mmCIF file with all atom_site columns, C-alpha atoms in Angstrom:
data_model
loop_
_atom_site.group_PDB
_atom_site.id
_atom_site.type_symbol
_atom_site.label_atom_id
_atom_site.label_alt_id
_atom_site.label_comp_id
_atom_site.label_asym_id
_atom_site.label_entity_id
_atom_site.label_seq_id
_atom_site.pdbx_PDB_ins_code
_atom_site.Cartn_x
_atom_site.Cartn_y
_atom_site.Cartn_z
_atom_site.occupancy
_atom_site.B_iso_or_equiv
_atom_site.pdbx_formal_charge
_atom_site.auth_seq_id
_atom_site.auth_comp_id
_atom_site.auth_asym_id
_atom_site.auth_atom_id
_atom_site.pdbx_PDB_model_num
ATOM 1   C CA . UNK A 1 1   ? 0.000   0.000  0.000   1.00 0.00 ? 1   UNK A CA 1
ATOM 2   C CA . UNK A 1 2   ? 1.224   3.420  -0.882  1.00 0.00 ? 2   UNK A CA 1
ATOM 3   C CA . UNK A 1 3   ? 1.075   6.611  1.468   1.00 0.00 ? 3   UNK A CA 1
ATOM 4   C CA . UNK A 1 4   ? -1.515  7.955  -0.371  1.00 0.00 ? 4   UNK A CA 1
ATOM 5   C CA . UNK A 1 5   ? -3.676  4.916  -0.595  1.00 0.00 ? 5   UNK A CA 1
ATOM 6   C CA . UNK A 1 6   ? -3.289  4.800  3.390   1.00 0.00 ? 6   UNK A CA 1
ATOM 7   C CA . UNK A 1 7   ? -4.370  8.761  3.967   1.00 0.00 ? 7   UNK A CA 1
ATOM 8   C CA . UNK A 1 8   ? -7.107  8.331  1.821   1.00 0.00 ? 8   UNK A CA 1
ATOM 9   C CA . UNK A 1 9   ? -8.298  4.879  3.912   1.00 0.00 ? 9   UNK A CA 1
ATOM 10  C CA . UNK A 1 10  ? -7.159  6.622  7.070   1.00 0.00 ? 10  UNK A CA 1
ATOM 11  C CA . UNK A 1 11  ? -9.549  9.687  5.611   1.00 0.00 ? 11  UNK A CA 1
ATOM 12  C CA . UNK A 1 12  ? -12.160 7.294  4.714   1.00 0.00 ? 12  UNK A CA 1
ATOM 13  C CA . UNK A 1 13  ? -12.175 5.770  8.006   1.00 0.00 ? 13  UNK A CA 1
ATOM 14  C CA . UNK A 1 14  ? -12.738 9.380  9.795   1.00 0.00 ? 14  UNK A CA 1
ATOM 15  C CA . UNK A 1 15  ? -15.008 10.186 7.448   1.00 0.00 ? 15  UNK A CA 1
ATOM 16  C CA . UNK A 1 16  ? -17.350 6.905  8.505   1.00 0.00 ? 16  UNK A CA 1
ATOM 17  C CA . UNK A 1 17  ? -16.833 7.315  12.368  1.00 0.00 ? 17  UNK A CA 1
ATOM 18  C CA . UNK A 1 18  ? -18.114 10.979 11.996  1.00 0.00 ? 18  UNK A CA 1
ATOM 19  C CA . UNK A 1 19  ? -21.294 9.780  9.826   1.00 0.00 ? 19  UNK A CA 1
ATOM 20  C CA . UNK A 1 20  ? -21.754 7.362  12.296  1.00 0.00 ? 20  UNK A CA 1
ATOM 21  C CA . UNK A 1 21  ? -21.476 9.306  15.399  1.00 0.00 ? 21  UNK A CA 1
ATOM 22  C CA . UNK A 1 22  ? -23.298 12.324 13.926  1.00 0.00 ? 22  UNK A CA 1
ATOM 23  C CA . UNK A 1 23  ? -26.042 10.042 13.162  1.00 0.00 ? 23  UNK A CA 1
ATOM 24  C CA . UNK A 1 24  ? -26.131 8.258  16.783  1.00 0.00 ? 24  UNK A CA 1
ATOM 25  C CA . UNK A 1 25  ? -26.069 11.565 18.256  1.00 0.00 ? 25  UNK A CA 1
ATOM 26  C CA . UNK A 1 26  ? -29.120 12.472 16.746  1.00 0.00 ? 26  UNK A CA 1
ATOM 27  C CA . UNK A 1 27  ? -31.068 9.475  17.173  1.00 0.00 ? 27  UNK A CA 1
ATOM 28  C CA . UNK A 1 28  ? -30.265 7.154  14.504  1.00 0.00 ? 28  UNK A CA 1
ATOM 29  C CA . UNK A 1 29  ? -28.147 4.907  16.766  1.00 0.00 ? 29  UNK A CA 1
ATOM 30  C CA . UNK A 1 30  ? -30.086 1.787  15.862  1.00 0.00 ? 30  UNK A CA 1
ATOM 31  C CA . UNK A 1 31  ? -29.535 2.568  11.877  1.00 0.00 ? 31  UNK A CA 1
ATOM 32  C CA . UNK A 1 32  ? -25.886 2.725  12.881  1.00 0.00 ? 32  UNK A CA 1
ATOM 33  C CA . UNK A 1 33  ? -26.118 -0.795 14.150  1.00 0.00 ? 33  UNK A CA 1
ATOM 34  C CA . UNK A 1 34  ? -28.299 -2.275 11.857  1.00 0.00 ? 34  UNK A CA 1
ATOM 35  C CA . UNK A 1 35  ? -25.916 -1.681 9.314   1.00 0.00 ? 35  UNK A CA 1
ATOM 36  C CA . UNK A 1 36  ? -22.705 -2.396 11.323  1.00 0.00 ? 36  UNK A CA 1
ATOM 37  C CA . UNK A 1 37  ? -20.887 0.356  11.983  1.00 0.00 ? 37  UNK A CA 1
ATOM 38  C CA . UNK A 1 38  ? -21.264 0.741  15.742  1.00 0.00 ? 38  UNK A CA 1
ATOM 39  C CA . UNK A 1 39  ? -17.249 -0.298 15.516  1.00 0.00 ? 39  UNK A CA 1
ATOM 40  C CA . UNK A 1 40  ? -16.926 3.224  14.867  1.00 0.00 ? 40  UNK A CA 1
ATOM 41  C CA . UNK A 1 41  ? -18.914 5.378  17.683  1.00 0.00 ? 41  UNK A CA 1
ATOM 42  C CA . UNK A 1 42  ? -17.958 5.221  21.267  1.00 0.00 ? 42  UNK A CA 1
ATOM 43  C CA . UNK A 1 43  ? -20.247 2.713  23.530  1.00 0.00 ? 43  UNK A CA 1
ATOM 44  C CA . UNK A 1 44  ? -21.655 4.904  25.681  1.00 0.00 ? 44  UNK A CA 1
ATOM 45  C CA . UNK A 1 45  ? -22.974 6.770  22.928  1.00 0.00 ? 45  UNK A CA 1
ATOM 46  C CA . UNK A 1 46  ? -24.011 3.822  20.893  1.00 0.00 ? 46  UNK A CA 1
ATOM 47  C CA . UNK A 1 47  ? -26.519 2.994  24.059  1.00 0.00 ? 47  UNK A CA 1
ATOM 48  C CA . UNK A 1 48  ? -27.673 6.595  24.379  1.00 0.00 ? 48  UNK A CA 1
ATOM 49  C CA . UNK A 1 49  ? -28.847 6.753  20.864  1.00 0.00 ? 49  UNK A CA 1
ATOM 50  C CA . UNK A 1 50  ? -30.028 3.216  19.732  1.00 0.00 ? 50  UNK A CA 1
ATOM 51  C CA . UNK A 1 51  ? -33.435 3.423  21.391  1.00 0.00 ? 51  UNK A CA 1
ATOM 52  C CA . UNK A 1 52  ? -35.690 3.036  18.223  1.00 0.00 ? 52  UNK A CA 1
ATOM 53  C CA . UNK A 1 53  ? -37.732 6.246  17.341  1.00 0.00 ? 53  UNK A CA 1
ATOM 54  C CA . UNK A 1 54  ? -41.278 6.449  19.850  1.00 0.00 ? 54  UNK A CA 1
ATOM 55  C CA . UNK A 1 55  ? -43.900 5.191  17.277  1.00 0.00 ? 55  UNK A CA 1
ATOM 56  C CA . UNK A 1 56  ? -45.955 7.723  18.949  1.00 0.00 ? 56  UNK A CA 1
ATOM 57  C CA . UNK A 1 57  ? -42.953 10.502 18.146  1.00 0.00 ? 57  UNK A CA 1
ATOM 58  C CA . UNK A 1 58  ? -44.319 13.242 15.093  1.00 0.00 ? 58  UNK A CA 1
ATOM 59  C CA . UNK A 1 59  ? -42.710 12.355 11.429  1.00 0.00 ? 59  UNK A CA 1
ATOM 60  C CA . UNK A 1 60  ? -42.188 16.458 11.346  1.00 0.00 ? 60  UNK A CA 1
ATOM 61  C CA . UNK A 1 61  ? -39.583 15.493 14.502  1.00 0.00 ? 61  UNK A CA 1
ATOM 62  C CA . UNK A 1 62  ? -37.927 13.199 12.195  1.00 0.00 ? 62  UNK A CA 1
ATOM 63  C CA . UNK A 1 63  ? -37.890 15.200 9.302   1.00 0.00 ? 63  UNK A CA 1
ATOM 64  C CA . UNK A 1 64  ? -36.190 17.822 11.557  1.00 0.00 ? 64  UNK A CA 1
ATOM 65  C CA . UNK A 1 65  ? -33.391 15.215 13.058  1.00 0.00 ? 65  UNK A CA 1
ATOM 66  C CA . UNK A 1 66  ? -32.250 14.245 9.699   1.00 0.00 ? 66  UNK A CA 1
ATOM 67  C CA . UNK A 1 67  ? -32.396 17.836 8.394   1.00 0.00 ? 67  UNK A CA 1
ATOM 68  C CA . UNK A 1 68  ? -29.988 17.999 11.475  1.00 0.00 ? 68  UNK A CA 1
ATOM 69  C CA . UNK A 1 69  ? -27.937 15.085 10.422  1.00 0.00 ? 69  UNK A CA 1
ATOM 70  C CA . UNK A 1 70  ? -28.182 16.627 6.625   1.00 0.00 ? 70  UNK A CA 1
ATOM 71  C CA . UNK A 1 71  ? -26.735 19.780 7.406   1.00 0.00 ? 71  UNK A CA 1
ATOM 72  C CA . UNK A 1 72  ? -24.241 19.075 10.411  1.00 0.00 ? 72  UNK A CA 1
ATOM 73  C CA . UNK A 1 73  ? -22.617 16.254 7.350   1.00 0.00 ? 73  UNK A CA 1
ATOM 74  C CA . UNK A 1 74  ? -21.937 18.685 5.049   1.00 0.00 ? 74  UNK A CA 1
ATOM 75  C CA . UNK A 1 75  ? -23.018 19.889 1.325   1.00 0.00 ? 75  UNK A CA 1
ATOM 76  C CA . UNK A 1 76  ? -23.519 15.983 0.130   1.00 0.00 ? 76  UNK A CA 1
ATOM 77  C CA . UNK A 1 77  ? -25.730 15.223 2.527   1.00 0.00 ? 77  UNK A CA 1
ATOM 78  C CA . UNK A 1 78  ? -27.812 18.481 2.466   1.00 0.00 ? 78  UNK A CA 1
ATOM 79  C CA . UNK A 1 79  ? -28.029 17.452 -1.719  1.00 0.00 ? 79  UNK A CA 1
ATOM 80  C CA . UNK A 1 80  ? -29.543 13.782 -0.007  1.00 0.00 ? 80  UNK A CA 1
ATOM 81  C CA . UNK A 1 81  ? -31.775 15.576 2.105   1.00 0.00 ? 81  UNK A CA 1
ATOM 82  C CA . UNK A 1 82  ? -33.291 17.641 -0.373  1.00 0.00 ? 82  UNK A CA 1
ATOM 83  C CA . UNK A 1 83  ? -33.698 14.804 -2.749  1.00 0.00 ? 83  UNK A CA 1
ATOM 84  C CA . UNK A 1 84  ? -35.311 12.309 -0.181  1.00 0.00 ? 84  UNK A CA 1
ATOM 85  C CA . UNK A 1 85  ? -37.987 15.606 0.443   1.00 0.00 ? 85  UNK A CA 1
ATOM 86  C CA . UNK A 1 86  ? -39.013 15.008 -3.052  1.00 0.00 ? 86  UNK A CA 1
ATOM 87  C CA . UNK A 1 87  ? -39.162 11.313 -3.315  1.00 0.00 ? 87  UNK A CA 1
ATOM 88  C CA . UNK A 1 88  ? -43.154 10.014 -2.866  1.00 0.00 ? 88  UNK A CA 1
ATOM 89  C CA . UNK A 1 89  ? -42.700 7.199  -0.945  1.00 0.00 ? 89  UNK A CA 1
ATOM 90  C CA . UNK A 1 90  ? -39.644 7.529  1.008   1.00 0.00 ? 90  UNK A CA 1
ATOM 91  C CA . UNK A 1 91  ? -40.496 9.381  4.005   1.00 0.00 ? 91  UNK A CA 1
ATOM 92  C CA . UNK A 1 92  ? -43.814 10.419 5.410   1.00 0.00 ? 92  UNK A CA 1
ATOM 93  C CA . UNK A 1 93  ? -45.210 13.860 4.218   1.00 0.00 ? 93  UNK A CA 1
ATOM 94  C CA . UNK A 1 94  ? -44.897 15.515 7.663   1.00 0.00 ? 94  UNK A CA 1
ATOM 95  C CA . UNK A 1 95  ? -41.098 14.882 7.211   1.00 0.00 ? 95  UNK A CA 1
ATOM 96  C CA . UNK A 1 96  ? -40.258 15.625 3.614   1.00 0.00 ? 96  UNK A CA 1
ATOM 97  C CA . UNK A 1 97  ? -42.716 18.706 4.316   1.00 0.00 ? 97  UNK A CA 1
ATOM 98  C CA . UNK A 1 98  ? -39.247 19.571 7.175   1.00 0.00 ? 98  UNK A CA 1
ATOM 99  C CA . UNK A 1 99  ? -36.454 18.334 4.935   1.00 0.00 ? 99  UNK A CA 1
ATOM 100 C CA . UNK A 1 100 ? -37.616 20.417 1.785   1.00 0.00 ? 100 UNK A CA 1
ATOM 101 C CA . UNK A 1 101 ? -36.260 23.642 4.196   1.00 0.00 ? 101 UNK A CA 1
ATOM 102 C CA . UNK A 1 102 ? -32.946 22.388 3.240   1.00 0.00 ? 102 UNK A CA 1
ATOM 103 C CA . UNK A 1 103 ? -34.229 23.476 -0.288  1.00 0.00 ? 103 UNK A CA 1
ATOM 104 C CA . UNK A 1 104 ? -34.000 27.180 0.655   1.00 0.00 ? 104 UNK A CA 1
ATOM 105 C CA . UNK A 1 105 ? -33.081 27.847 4.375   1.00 0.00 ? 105 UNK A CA 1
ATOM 106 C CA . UNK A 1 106 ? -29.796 26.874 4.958   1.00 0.00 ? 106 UNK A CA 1
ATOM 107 C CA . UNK A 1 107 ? -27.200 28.898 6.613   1.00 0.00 ? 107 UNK A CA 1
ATOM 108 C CA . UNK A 1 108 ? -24.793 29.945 3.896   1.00 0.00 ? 108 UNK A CA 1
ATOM 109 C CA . UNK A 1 109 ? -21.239 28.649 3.546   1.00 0.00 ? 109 UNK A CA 1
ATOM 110 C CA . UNK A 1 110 ? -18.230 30.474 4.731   1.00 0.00 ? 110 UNK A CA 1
ATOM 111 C CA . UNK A 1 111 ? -16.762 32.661 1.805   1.00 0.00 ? 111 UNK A CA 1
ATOM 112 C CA . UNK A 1 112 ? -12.832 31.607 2.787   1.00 0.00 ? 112 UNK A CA 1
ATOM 113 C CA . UNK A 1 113 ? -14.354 27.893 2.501   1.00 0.00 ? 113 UNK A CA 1
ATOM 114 C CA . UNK A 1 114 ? -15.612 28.875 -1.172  1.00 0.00 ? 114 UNK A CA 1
ATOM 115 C CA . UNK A 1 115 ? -12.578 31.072 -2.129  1.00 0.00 ? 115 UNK A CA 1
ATOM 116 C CA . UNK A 1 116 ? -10.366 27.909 -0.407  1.00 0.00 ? 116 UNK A CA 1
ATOM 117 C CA . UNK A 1 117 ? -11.631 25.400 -2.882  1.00 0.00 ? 117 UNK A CA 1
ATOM 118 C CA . UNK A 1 118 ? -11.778 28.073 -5.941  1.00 0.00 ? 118 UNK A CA 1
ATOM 119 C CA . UNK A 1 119 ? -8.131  28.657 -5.714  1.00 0.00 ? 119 UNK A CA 1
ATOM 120 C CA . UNK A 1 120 ? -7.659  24.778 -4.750  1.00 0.00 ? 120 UNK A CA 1
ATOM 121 C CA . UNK A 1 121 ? -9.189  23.788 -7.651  1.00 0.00 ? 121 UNK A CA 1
ATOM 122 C CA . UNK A 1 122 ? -8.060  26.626 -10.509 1.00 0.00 ? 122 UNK A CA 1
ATOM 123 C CA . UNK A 1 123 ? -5.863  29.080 -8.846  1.00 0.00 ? 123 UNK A CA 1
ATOM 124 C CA . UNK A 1 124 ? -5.987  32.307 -8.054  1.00 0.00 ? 124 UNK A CA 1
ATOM 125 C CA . UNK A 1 125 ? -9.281  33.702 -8.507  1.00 0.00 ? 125 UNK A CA 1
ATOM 126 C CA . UNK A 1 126 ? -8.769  37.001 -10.650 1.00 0.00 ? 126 UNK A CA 1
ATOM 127 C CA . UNK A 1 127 ? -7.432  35.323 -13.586 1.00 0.00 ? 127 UNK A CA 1
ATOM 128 C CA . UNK A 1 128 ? -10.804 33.435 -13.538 1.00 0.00 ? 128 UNK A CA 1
ATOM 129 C CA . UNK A 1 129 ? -13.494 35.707 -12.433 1.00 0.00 ? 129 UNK A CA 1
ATOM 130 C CA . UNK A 1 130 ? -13.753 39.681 -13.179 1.00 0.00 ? 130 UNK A CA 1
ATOM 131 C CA . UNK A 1 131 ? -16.122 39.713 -10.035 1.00 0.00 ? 131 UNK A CA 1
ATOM 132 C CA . UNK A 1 132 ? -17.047 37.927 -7.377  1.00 0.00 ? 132 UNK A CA 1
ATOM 133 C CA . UNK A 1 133 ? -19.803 38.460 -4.636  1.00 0.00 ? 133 UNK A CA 1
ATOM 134 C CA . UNK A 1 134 ? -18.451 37.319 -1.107  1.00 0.00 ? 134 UNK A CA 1
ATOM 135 C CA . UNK A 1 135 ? -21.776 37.464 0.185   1.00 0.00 ? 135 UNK A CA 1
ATOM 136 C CA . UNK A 1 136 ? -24.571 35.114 -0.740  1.00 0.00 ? 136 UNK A CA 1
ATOM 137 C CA . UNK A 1 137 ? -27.641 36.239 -2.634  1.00 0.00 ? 137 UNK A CA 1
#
């Protein structure tokens, strides 16, 4: 295995036990286990956060835990959120109702997190843009 192969498992790895733990944290814990990564969240958390979902608990306060989940993971899971919130079957309508808010009222990103990746990704930034708005529309 090459260095680089072992960052990116190494970053692969972090990546899962965050997914996991974010999702415990919120309530998901039994999701977690079900699909076998409780390896990666701490045990005392795993117990706190595997109780299955009260039948009796409001679909609108699960639509609001995984617009939680959605938006404390990052950009790719905000673009899962808002596509489960238009999918017919996959959630109830109380919850999609809650996750389509991730289709307009979401906190807007950092502009030295978008200027980081602009120059990451094509260099510096005036010999691509004439203008460029630092604050979101």
């Amino acid at each position: 295995m090459t260095p680089l192969q072992i960052t990116r498992s190494v970053r692969g790895l972090n990546r899962l036990r965050q997914i996991a733990q974010v999702l415990t944290q919120h309530g998901f814990g039994y999701i977690v286990a079900q699909v076998n990564l409780a390896r990666f969240v701490p045990v005392w958390m795993l117990r706190k956060g595997r109780e299955r979902v009260a039948a009796n608990e409001p679909t609108a306060t699960i639509g609001r835990r995984l617009t939680n989940v959605c938006t404390e993971l990052g950009p790719t899971f905000v673009k899962l959120g808002q596509m489960l919130s238009y999918v017919d079957d996959a959630l109830p309508p109380e919850a999609k109702k809650v996750l389509a808010l991730l289709q307009r009222d979401l906190p807007p990103m950092p502009f030295s997190t978008v200027e980081g990746v602009i120059v990451s990704e094509l260099g510096k930034i005036s010999d691509h843009f004439l203008e460029l708005e630092t604050v979101p529309f």
